[in-house]
PDB file of C-alpha atoms in Angstrom:
ATOM      1  CA  MET A   1      70.913 -13.225 -36.552  1.00 80.00           C
ATOM      2  CA  THR A   2      75.016 -14.678 -35.774  1.00 93.00           C
ATOM      3  CA  LYS A   3      75.091 -18.359 -37.258  1.00 95.00           C
ATOM      4  CA  ARG A   4      76.116 -19.770 -33.670  1.00 96.00           C
ATOM      5  CA  ASN A   5      72.020 -18.666 -32.594  1.00 95.00           C
ATOM      6  CA  LYS A   6      71.231 -19.737 -36.234  1.00 96.00           C
ATOM      7  CA  ILE A   7      72.903 -23.222 -35.186  1.00 97.00           C
ATOM      8  CA  ILE A   8      71.648 -23.238 -31.301  1.00 97.00           C
ATOM      9  CA  TYR A   9      67.861 -22.355 -33.011  1.00 97.00           C
ATOM     10  CA  TRP A  10      68.052 -25.021 -34.922  1.00 97.00           C
ATOM     11  CA  ILE A  11      68.922 -28.130 -32.650  1.00 98.00           C
ATOM     12  CA  ALA A  12      67.134 -26.787 -29.618  1.00 98.00           C
ATOM     13  CA  THR A  13      64.216 -26.791 -31.992  1.00 98.00           C
ATOM     14  CA  ILE A  14      64.325 -30.375 -33.939  1.00 98.00           C
ATOM     15  CA  TRP A  15      65.072 -31.700 -30.866  1.00 98.00           C
ATOM     16  CA  LEU A  16      62.146 -30.492 -29.374  1.00 98.00           C
ATOM     17  CA  ALA A  17      59.947 -31.126 -32.090  1.00 98.00           C
ATOM     18  CA  LEU A  18      61.194 -34.535 -31.673  1.00 98.00           C
ATOM     19  CA  GLY A  19      60.364 -34.564 -27.915  1.00 97.00           C
ATOM     20  CA  MET A  20      56.725 -33.359 -28.271  1.00 97.00           C
ATOM     21  CA  LEU A  21      55.944 -35.706 -31.091  1.00 97.00           C
ATOM     22  CA  SER A  22      57.458 -39.194 -29.765  1.00 94.00           C
ATOM     23  CA  THR A  23      56.020 -38.440 -26.890  1.00 93.00           C
ATOM     24  CA  GLY A  24      52.419 -36.825 -28.394  1.00 94.00           C
ATOM     25  CA  VAL A  25      52.177 -40.002 -30.576  1.00 93.00           C
ATOM     26  CA  VAL A  26      52.515 -42.186 -27.143  1.00 90.00           C
ATOM     27  CA  GLN A  27      50.075 -40.332 -25.827  1.00 92.00           C
ATOM     28  CA  LEU A  28      47.651 -40.783 -28.771  1.00 91.00           C
ATOM     29  CA  PHE A  29      48.269 -44.295 -29.482  1.00 90.00           C
ATOM     30  CA  ARG A  30      47.377 -44.502 -25.071  1.00 84.00           C
ATOM     31  CA  ALA A  31      50.576 -46.457 -25.031  1.00 77.00           C
ATOM     32  CA  LYS A  32      50.298 -48.721 -22.001  1.00 73.00           C
ATOM     33  CA  ALA A  33      53.437 -48.626 -20.050  1.00 62.00           C
ATOM     34  CA  GLY A  34      56.547 -45.644 -21.169  1.00 61.00           C
ATOM     35  CA  GLN A  35      56.890 -41.703 -20.687  1.00 62.00           C
ATOM     36  CA  GLY A  36      53.557 -40.148 -20.671  1.00 68.00           C
ATOM     37  CA  GLY A  37      51.434 -43.647 -21.089  1.00 81.00           C
ATOM     38  CA  VAL A  38      48.347 -44.761 -19.700  1.00 87.00           C
ATOM     39  CA  ASP A  39      50.080 -45.820 -16.133  1.00 88.00           C
ATOM     40  CA  SER A  40      51.851 -43.154 -16.260  1.00 89.00           C
ATOM     41  CA  ILE A  41      48.770 -40.717 -16.235  1.00 91.00           C
ATOM     42  CA  ILE A  42      46.857 -42.528 -13.957  1.00 92.00           C
ATOM     43  CA  HIS A  43      49.490 -42.437 -11.774  1.00 92.00           C
ATOM     44  CA  LEU A  44      49.581 -38.382 -11.585  1.00 93.00           C
ATOM     45  CA  GLY A  45      45.510 -39.111 -11.012  1.00 93.00           C
ATOM     46  CA  TYR A  46      44.455 -37.589 -14.579  1.00 94.00           C
ATOM     47  CA  PRO A  47      42.267 -39.431 -16.710  1.00 94.00           C
ATOM     48  CA  VAL A  48      42.507 -41.481 -19.015  1.00 93.00           C
ATOM     49  CA  TYR A  49      41.505 -38.722 -21.449  1.00 93.00           C
ATOM     50  CA  PHE A  50      43.772 -36.110 -21.198  1.00 93.00           C
ATOM     51  CA  LEU A  51      45.960 -38.299 -23.195  1.00 94.00           C
ATOM     52  CA  THR A  52      44.542 -37.456 -26.309  1.00 94.00           C
ATOM     53  CA  ILE A  53      44.732 -34.041 -25.615  1.00 95.00           C
ATOM     54  CA  MET A  54      47.630 -33.650 -25.284  1.00 95.00           C
ATOM     55  CA  GLY A  55      49.122 -35.947 -27.662  1.00 95.00           C
ATOM     56  CA  ILE A  56      46.846 -34.053 -30.280  1.00 96.00           C
ATOM     57  CA  TRP A  57      48.405 -30.335 -28.942  1.00 97.00           C
ATOM     58  CA  LYS A  58      51.735 -31.496 -28.610  1.00 97.00           C
ATOM     59  CA  PHE A  59      51.602 -32.465 -32.418  1.00 97.00           C
ATOM     60  CA  LEU A  60      49.497 -28.686 -33.444  1.00 98.00           C
ATOM     61  CA  GLY A  61      52.145 -26.925 -31.454  1.00 98.00           C
ATOM     62  CA  VAL A  62      55.192 -28.904 -32.968  1.00 98.00           C
ATOM     63  CA  LEU A  63      53.029 -27.955 -36.267  1.00 97.00           C
ATOM     64  CA  THR A  64      53.303 -23.943 -35.868  1.00 97.00           C
ATOM     65  CA  VAL A  65      56.668 -24.082 -34.472  1.00 97.00           C
ATOM     66  CA  LEU A  66      58.230 -26.400 -37.359  1.00 97.00           C
ATOM     67  CA  ILE A  67      56.323 -24.751 -39.990  1.00 95.00           C
ATOM     68  CA  PRO A  68      57.556 -19.900 -41.277  1.00 90.00           C
ATOM     69  CA  LYS A  69      55.564 -17.488 -40.678  1.00 89.00           C
ATOM     70  CA  PHE A  70      52.318 -17.237 -37.573  1.00 92.00           C
ATOM     71  CA  PRO A  71      54.477 -15.490 -35.136  1.00 94.00           C
ATOM     72  CA  LEU A  72      51.344 -15.098 -33.175  1.00 94.00           C
ATOM     73  CA  LEU A  73      50.198 -19.065 -32.935  1.00 96.00           C
ATOM     74  CA  LYS A  74      54.000 -19.990 -32.192  1.00 96.00           C
ATOM     75  CA  GLU A  75      53.760 -17.654 -29.275  1.00 96.00           C
ATOM     76  CA  TRP A  76      50.663 -20.056 -28.337  1.00 97.00           C
ATOM     77  CA  ALA A  77      52.745 -23.070 -29.234  1.00 98.00           C
ATOM     78  CA  TYR A  78      55.882 -22.076 -27.609  1.00 98.00           C
ATOM     79  CA  ALA A  79      53.655 -20.941 -23.996  1.00 98.00           C
ATOM     80  CA  GLY A  80      51.604 -24.517 -24.361  1.00 98.00           C
ATOM     81  CA  PHE A  81      55.114 -26.895 -24.300  1.00 98.00           C
ATOM     82  CA  PHE A  82      55.530 -24.726 -21.365  1.00 98.00           C
ATOM     83  CA  PHE A  83      53.118 -24.688 -19.558  1.00 98.00           C
ATOM     84  CA  ALA A  84      52.361 -28.365 -20.275  1.00 97.00           C
ATOM     85  CA  MET A  85      55.908 -28.894 -19.371  1.00 98.00           C
ATOM     86  CA  THR A  86      55.895 -26.567 -16.007  1.00 98.00           C
ATOM     87  CA  GLY A  87      52.753 -29.241 -15.229  1.00 97.00           C
ATOM     88  CA  ALA A  88      54.258 -32.443 -15.810  1.00 95.00           C
ATOM     89  CA  ILE A  89      57.355 -31.336 -14.155  1.00 97.00           C
ATOM     90  CA  PHE A  90      55.057 -30.019 -11.208  1.00 97.00           C
ATOM     91  CA  SER A  91      53.012 -33.553 -11.161  1.00 96.00           C
ATOM     92  CA  HIS A  92      55.412 -35.613 -11.155  1.00 96.00           C
ATOM     93  CA  ILE A  93      57.349 -33.759  -8.092  1.00 97.00           C
ATOM     94  CA  ALA A  94      53.766 -33.888  -6.265  1.00 97.00           C
ATOM     95  CA  THR A  95      53.448 -37.417  -6.243  1.00 96.00           C
ATOM     96  CA  GLY A  96      56.731 -37.648  -4.820  1.00 96.00           C
ATOM     97  CA  ASP A  97      58.586 -39.014  -8.525  1.00 95.00           C
ATOM     98  CA  SER A  98      62.107 -39.443  -8.371  1.00 95.00           C
ATOM     99  CA  VAL A  99      64.179 -37.077 -10.710  1.00 95.00           C
ATOM    100  CA  ILE A 100      64.806 -39.909 -13.294  1.00 94.00           C
ATOM    101  CA  GLU A 101      60.912 -40.016 -13.236  1.00 93.00           C
ATOM    102  CA  ILE A 102      61.269 -35.271 -13.976  1.00 95.00           C
ATOM    103  CA  PHE A 103      64.270 -35.312 -16.009  1.00 96.00           C
ATOM    104  CA  PRO A 104      61.963 -36.076 -19.409  1.00 95.00           C
ATOM    105  CA  SER A 105      60.045 -33.108 -18.944  1.00 96.00           C
ATOM    106  CA  LEU A 106      62.669 -30.846 -17.966  1.00 97.00           C
ATOM    107  CA  LEU A 107      64.426 -31.452 -20.525  1.00 98.00           C
ATOM    108  CA  LEU A 108      61.587 -30.766 -23.011  1.00 98.00           C
ATOM    109  CA  LEU A 109      61.085 -27.795 -20.919  1.00 98.00           C
ATOM    110  CA  ILE A 110      64.736 -26.222 -20.912  1.00 98.00           C
ATOM    111  CA  LEU A 111      64.802 -26.847 -25.439  1.00 98.00           C
ATOM    112  CA  THR A 112      61.473 -25.561 -25.199  1.00 98.00           C
ATOM    113  CA  ILE A 113      63.063 -21.938 -23.516  1.00 98.00           C
ATOM    114  CA  VAL A 114      66.244 -22.414 -25.363  1.00 98.00           C
ATOM    115  CA  SER A 115      63.746 -22.702 -28.503  1.00 98.00           C
ATOM    116  CA  TRP A 116      61.933 -19.356 -27.997  1.00 97.00           C
ATOM    117  CA  TYR A 117      65.184 -16.957 -26.334  1.00 97.00           C
ATOM    118  CA  PHE A 118      67.223 -17.943 -30.133  1.00 96.00           C
ATOM    119  CA  ARG A 119      63.978 -18.232 -32.644  1.00 95.00           C
ATOM    120  CA  PRO A 120      64.648 -15.783 -35.388  1.00 92.00           C
ATOM    121  CA  ALA A 121      63.335 -12.441 -35.942  1.00 86.00           C
ATOM    122  CA  ASP A 122      61.288 -13.510 -38.619  1.00 87.00           C
ATOM    123  CA  ARG A 123      59.175 -16.001 -35.633  1.00 87.00           C
ATOM    124  CA  LYS A 124      59.150 -13.126 -33.123  1.00 89.00           C
ATOM    125  CA  VAL A 125      55.646 -11.672 -32.676  1.00 87.00           C
ATOM    126  CA  ILE A 126      56.190  -7.959 -33.085  1.00 81.00           C
ATOM    127  CA  LEU A 127      54.591  -5.425 -31.880  1.00 76.00           C
ATOM    128  CA  ALA A 128      53.256  -1.519 -33.488  1.00 67.00           C
ATOM    129  CA  ASN A 129      54.354   0.387 -30.647  1.00 64.00           C
ATOM    130  CA  GLN A 130      57.995  -0.676 -30.792  1.00 56.00           C
TER     131      GLN A 130
END
């Protein structure tokens, strides 16, 4: 892995972790207002208990992406982030939200893809037939 790719990976991964952790905390504490809070989740048509589920998953996903080893578990964490963010984007689009309200989810989706793409070899799943 080149130094450039390693820098890109760590910048994207740290920003992804901070974004997922901060929104996960907002969701776990069920903040009234703000991105991903109670008002937002109700506006999108989801039950409030969904905040707890998403908050826990985001926290566990951040831990998984940051700790060494467990490449298969990392794949699942990245997939979970991908599905959560694409779901959030399409939920905002379906309710007619503006681009400003869609942007945080879109940014986290981009960071997820960049972090996954530039991850080091020891964080990738290696198939037996390769």
